[in-house]
Short mmCIF file of the N, C-alpha and C atoms (twelve columns), coordinates in Angstrom:
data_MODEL
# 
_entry.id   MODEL 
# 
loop_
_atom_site.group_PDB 
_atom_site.id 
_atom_site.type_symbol 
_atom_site.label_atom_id 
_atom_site.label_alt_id 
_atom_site.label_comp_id 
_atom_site.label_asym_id 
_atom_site.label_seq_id 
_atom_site.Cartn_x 
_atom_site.Cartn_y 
_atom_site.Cartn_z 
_atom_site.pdbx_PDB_model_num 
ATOM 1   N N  . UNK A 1  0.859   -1.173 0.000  1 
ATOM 2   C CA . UNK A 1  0.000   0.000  0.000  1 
ATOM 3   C C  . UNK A 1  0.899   1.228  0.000  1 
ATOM 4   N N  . UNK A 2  0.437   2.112  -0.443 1 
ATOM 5   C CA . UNK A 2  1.563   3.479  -0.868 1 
ATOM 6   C C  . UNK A 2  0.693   4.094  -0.416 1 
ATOM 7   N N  . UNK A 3  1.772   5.133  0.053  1 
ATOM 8   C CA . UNK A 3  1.469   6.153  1.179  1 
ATOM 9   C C  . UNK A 3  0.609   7.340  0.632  1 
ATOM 10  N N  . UNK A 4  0.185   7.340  -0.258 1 
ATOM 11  C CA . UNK A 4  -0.951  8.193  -0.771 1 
ATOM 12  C C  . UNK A 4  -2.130  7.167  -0.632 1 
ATOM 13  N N  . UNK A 5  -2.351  6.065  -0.914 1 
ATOM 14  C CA . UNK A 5  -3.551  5.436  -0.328 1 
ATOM 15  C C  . UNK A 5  -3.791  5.226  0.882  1 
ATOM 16  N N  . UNK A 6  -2.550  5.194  1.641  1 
ATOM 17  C CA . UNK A 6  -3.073  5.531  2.906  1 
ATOM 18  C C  . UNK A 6  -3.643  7.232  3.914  1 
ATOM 19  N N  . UNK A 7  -3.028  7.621  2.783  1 
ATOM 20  C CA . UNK A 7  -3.586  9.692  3.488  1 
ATOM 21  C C  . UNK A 7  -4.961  9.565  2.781  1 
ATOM 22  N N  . UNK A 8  -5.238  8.793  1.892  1 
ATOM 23  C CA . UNK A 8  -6.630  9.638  0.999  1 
ATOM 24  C C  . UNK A 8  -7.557  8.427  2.412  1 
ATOM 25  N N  . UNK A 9  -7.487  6.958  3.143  1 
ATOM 26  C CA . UNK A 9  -8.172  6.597  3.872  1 
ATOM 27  C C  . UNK A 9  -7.818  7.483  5.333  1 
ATOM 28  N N  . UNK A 10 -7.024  7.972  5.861  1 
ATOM 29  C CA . UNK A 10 -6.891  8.717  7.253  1 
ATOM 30  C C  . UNK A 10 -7.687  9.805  6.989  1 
ATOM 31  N N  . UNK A 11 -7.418  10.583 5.446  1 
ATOM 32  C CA . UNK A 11 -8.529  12.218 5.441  1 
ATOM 33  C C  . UNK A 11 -9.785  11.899 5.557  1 
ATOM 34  N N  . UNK A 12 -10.468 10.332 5.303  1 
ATOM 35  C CA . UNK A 12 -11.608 10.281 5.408  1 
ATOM 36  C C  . UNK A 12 -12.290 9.314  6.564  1 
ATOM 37  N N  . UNK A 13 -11.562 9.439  7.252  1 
ATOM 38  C CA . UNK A 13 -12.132 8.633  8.795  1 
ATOM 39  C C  . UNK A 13 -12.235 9.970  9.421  1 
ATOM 40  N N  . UNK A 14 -12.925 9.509  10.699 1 
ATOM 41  C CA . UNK A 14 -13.861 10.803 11.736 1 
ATOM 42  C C  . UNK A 14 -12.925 10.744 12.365 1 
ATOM 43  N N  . UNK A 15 -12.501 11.983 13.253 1 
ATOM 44  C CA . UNK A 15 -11.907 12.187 14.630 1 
ATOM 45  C C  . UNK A 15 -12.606 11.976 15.654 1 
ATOM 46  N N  . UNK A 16 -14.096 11.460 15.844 1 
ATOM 47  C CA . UNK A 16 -14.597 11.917 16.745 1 
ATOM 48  C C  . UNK A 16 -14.250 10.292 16.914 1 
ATOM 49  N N  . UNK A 17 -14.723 9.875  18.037 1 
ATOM 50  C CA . UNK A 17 -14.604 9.180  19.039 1 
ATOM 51  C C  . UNK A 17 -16.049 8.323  19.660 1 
ATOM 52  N N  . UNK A 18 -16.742 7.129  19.486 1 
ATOM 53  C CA . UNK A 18 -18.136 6.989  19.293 1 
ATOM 54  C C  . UNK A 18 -18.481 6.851  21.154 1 
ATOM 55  N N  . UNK A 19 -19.190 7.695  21.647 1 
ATOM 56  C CA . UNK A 19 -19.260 7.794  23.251 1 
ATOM 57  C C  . UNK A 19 -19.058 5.940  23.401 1 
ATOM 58  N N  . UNK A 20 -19.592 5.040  22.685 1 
ATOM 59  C CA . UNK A 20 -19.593 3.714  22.886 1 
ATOM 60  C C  . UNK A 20 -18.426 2.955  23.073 1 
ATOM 61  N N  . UNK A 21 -17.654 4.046  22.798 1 
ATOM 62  C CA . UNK A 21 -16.180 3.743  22.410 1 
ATOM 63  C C  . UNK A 21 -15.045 4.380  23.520 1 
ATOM 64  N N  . UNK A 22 -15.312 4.746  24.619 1 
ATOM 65  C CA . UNK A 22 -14.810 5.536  25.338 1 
ATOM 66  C C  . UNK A 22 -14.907 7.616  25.693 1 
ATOM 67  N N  . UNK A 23 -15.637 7.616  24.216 1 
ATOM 68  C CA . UNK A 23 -15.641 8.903  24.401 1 
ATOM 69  C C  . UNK A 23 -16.405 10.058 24.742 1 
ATOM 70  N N  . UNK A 24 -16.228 11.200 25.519 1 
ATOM 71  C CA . UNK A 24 -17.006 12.069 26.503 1 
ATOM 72  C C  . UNK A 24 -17.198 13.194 25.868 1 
ATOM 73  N N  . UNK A 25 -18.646 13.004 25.808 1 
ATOM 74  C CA . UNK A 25 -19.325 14.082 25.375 1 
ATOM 75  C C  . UNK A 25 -20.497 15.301 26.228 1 
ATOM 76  N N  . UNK A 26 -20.475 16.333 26.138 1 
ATOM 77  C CA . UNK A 26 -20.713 17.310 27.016 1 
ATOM 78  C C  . UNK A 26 -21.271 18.356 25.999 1 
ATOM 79  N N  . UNK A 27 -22.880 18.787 26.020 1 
ATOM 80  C CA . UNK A 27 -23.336 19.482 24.786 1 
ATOM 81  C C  . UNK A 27 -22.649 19.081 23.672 1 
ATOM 82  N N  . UNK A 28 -23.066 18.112 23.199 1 
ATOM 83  C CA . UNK A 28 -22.789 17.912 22.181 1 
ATOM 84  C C  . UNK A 28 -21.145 18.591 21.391 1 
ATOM 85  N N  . UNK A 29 -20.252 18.515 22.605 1 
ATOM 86  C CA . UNK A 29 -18.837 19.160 22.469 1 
ATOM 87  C C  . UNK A 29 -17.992 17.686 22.664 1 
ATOM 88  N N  . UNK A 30 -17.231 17.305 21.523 1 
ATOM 89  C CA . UNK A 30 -16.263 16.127 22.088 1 
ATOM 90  C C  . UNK A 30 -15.069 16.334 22.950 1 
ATOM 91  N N  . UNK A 31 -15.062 15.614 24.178 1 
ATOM 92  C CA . UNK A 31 -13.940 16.260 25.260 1 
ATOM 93  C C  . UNK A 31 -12.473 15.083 25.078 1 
ATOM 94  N N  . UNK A 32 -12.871 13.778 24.756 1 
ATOM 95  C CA . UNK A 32 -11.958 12.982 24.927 1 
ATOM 96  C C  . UNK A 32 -11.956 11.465 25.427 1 
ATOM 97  N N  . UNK A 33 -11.331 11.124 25.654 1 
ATOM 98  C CA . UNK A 33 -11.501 9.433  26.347 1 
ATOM 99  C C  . UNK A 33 -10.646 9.250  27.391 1 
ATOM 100 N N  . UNK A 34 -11.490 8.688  28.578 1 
ATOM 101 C CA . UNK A 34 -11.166 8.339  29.841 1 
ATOM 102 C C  . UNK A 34 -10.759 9.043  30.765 1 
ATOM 103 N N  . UNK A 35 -11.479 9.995  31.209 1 
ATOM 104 C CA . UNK A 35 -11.531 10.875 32.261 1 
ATOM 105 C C  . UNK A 35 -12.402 10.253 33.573 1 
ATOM 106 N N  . UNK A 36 -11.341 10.482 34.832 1 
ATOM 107 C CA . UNK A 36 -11.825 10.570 35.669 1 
ATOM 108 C C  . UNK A 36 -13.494 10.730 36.050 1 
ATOM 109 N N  . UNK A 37 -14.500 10.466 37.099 1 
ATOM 110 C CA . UNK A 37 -15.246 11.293 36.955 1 
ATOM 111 C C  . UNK A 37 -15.088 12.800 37.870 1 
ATOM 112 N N  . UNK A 38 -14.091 12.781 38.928 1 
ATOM 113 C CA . UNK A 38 -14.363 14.656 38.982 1 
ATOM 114 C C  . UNK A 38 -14.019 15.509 37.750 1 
ATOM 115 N N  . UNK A 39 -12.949 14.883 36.830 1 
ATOM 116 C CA . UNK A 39 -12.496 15.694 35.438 1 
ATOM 117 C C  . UNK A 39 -13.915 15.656 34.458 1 
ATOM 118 N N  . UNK A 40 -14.957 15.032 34.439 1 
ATOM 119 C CA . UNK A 40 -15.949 14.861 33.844 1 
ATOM 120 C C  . UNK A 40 -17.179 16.139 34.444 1 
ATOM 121 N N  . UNK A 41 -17.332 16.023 35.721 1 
ATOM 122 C CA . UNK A 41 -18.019 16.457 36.662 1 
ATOM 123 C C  . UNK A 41 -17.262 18.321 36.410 1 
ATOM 124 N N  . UNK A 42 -15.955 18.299 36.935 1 
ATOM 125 C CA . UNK A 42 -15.008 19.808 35.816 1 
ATOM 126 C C  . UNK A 42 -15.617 20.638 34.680 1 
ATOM 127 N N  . UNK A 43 -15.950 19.541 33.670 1 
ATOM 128 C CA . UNK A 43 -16.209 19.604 32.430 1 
ATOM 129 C C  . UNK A 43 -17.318 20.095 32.353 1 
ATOM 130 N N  . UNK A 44 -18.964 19.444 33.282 1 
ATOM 131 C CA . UNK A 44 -20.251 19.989 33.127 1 
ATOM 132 C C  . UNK A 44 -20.229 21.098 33.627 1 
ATOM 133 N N  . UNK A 45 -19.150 22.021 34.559 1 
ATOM 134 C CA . UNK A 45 -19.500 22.825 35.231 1 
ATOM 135 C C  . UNK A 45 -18.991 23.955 34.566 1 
ATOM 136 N N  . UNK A 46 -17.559 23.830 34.069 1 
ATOM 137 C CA . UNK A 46 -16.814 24.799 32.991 1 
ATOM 138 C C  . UNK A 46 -17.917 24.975 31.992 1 
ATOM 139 N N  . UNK A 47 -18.268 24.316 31.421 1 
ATOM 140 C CA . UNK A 47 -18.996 24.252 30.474 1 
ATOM 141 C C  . UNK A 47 -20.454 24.731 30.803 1 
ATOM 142 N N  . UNK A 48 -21.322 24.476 31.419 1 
ATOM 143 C CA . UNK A 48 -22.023 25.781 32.062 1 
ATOM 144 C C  . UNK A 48 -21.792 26.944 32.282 1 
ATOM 145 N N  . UNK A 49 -20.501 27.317 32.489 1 
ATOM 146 C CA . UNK A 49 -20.084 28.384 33.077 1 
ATOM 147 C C  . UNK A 49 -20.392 29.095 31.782 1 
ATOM 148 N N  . UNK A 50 -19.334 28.350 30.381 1 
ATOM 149 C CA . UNK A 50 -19.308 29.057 29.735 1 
ATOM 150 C C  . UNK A 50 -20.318 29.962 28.891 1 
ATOM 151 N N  . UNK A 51 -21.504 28.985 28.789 1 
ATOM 152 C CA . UNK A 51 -23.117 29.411 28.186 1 
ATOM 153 C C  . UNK A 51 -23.267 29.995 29.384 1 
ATOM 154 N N  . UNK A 52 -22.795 30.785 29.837 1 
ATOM 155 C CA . UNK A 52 -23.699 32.057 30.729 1 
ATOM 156 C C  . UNK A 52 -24.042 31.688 32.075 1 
ATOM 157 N N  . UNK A 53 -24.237 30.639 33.014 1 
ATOM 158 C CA . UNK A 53 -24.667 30.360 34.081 1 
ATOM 159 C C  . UNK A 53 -23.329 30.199 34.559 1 
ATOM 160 N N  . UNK A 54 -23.360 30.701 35.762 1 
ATOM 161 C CA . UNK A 54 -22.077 30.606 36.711 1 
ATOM 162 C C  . UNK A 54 -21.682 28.821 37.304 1 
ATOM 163 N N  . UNK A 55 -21.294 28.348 37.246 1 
ATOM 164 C CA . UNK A 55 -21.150 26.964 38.364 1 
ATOM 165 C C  . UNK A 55 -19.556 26.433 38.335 1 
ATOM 166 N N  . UNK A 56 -19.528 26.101 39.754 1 
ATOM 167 C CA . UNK A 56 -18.100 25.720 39.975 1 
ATOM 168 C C  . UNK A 56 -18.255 25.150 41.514 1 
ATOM 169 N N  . UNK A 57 -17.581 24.336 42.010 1 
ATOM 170 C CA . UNK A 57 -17.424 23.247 43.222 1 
ATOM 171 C C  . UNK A 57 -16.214 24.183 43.858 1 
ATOM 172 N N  . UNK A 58 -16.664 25.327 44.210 1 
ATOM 173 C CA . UNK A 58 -15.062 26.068 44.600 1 
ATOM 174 C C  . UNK A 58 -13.790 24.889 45.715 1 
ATOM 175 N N  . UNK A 59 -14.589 24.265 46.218 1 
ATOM 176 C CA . UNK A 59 -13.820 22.949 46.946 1 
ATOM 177 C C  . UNK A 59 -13.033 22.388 46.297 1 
ATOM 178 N N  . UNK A 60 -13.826 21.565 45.233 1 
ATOM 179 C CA . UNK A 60 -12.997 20.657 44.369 1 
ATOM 180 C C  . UNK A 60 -12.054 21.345 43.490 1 
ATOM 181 N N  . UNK A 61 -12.386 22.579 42.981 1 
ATOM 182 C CA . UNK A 61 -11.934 23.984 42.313 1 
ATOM 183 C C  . UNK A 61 -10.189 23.697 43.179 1 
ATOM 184 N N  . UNK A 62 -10.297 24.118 43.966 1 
ATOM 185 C CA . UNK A 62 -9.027  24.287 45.113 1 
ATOM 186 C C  . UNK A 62 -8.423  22.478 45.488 1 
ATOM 187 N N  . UNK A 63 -8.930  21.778 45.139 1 
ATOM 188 C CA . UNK A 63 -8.458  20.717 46.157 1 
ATOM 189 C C  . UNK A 63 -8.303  19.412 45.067 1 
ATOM 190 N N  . UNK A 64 -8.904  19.347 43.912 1 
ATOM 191 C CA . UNK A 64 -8.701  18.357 42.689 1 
ATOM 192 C C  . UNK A 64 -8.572  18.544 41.642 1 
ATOM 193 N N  . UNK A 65 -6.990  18.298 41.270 1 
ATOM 194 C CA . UNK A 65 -6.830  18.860 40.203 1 
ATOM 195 C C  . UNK A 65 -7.878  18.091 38.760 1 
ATOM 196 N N  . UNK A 66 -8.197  16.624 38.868 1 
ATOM 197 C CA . UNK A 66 -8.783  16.242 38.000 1 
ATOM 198 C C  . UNK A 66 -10.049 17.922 37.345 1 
ATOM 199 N N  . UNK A 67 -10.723 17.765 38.782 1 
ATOM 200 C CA . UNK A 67 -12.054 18.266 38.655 1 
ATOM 201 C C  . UNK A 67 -11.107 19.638 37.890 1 
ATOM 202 N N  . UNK A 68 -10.312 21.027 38.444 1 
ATOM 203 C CA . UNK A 68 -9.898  22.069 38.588 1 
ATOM 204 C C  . UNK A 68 -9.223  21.841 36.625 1 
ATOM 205 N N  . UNK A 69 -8.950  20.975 36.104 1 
ATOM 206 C CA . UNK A 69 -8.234  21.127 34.841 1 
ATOM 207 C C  . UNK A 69 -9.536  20.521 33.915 1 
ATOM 208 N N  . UNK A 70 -10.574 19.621 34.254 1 
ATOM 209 C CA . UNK A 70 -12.073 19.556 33.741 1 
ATOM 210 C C  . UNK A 70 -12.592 20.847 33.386 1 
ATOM 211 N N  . UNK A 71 -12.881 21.914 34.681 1 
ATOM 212 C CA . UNK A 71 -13.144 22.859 34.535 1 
ATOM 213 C C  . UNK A 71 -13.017 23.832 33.338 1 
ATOM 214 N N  . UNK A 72 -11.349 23.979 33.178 1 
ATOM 215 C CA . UNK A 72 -10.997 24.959 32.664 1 
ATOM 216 C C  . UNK A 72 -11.287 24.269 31.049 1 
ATOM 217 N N  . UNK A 73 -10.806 23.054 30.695 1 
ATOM 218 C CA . UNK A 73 -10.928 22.294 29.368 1 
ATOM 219 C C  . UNK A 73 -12.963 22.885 28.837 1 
ATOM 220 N N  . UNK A 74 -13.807 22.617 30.298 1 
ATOM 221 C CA . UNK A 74 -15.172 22.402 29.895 1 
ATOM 222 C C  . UNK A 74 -15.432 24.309 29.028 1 
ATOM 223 N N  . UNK A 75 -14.740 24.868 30.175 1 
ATOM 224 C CA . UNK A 75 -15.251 26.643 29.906 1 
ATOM 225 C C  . UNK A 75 -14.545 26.603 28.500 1 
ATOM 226 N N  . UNK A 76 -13.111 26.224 28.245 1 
ATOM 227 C CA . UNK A 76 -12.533 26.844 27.149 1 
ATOM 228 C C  . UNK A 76 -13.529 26.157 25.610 1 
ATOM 229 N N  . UNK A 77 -13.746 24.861 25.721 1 
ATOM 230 C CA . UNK A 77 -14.224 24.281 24.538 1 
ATOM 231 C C  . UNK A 77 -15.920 24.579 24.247 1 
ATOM 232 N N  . UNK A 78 -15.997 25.223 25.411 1 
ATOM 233 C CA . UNK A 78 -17.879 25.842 25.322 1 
ATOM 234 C C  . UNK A 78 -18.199 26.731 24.708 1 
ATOM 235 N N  . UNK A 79 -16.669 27.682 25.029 1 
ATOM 236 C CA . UNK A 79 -17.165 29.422 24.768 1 
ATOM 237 C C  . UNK A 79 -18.347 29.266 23.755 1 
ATOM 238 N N  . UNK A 80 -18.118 28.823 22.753 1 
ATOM 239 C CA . UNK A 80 -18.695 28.825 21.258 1 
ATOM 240 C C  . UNK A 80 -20.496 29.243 21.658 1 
ATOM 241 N N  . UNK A 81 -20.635 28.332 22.649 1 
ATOM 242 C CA . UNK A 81 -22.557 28.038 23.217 1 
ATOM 243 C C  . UNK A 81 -22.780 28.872 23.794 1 
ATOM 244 N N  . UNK A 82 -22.071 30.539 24.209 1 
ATOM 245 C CA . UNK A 82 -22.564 31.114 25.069 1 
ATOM 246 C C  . UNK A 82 -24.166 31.800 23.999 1 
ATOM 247 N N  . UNK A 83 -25.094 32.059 24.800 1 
ATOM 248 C CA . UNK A 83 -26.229 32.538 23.572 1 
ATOM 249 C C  . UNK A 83 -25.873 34.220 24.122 1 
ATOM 250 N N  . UNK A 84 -26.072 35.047 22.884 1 
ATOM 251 C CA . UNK A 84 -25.871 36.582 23.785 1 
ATOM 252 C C  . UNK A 84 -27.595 37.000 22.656 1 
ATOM 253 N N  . UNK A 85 -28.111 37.665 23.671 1 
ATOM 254 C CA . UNK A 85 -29.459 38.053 23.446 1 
ATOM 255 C C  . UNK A 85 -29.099 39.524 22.804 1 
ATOM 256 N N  . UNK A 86 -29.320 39.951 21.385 1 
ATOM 257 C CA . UNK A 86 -29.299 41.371 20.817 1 
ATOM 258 C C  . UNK A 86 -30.634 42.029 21.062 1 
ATOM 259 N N  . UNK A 87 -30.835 42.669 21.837 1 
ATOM 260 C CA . UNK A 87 -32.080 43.139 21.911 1 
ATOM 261 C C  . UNK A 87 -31.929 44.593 22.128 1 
# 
């Protein structure tokens, strides 16, 4: 097999990851495979944060890093969902 038949099958496989398959999904945002659950639990809350509602475990925030690096991954990959009302 030559290495152009193999780039034209890699450009056309998915990156995503089938949740069935290990992978974590959060609004419909793909986060990854095999997270903890406080890094999961991180993730729903960053990710709230980021669509506009405040939430955070300031405990776990300070005291787990799983949850505390969830967090920041959930807010950064959300921004996109914040809704801003033009009125």
């Amino acid at each position: 097999m030559s290495i152009s038949t193999i780039s034209i099958f890699t450009a056309c496989s998915s990156n995503q990851v089938p949740v069935s398959k290990g992978g974590y999904y959060y609004s419909n945002v793909y986060f990854g495979t095999n997270f903890p659950e406080n890094y999961k639990k991180g993730i729903r809350d960053g990710c709230t944060t980021a669509k506009g509602i405040y939430k955070k475990s300031h405990w776990l925030f300070n005291n787990n890093n799983d949850y505390n690096n969830g967090w920041f991954l959930g807010r950064n990959r959300c921004k996109h969902l914040l809704a801003v009302n033009d009125e």
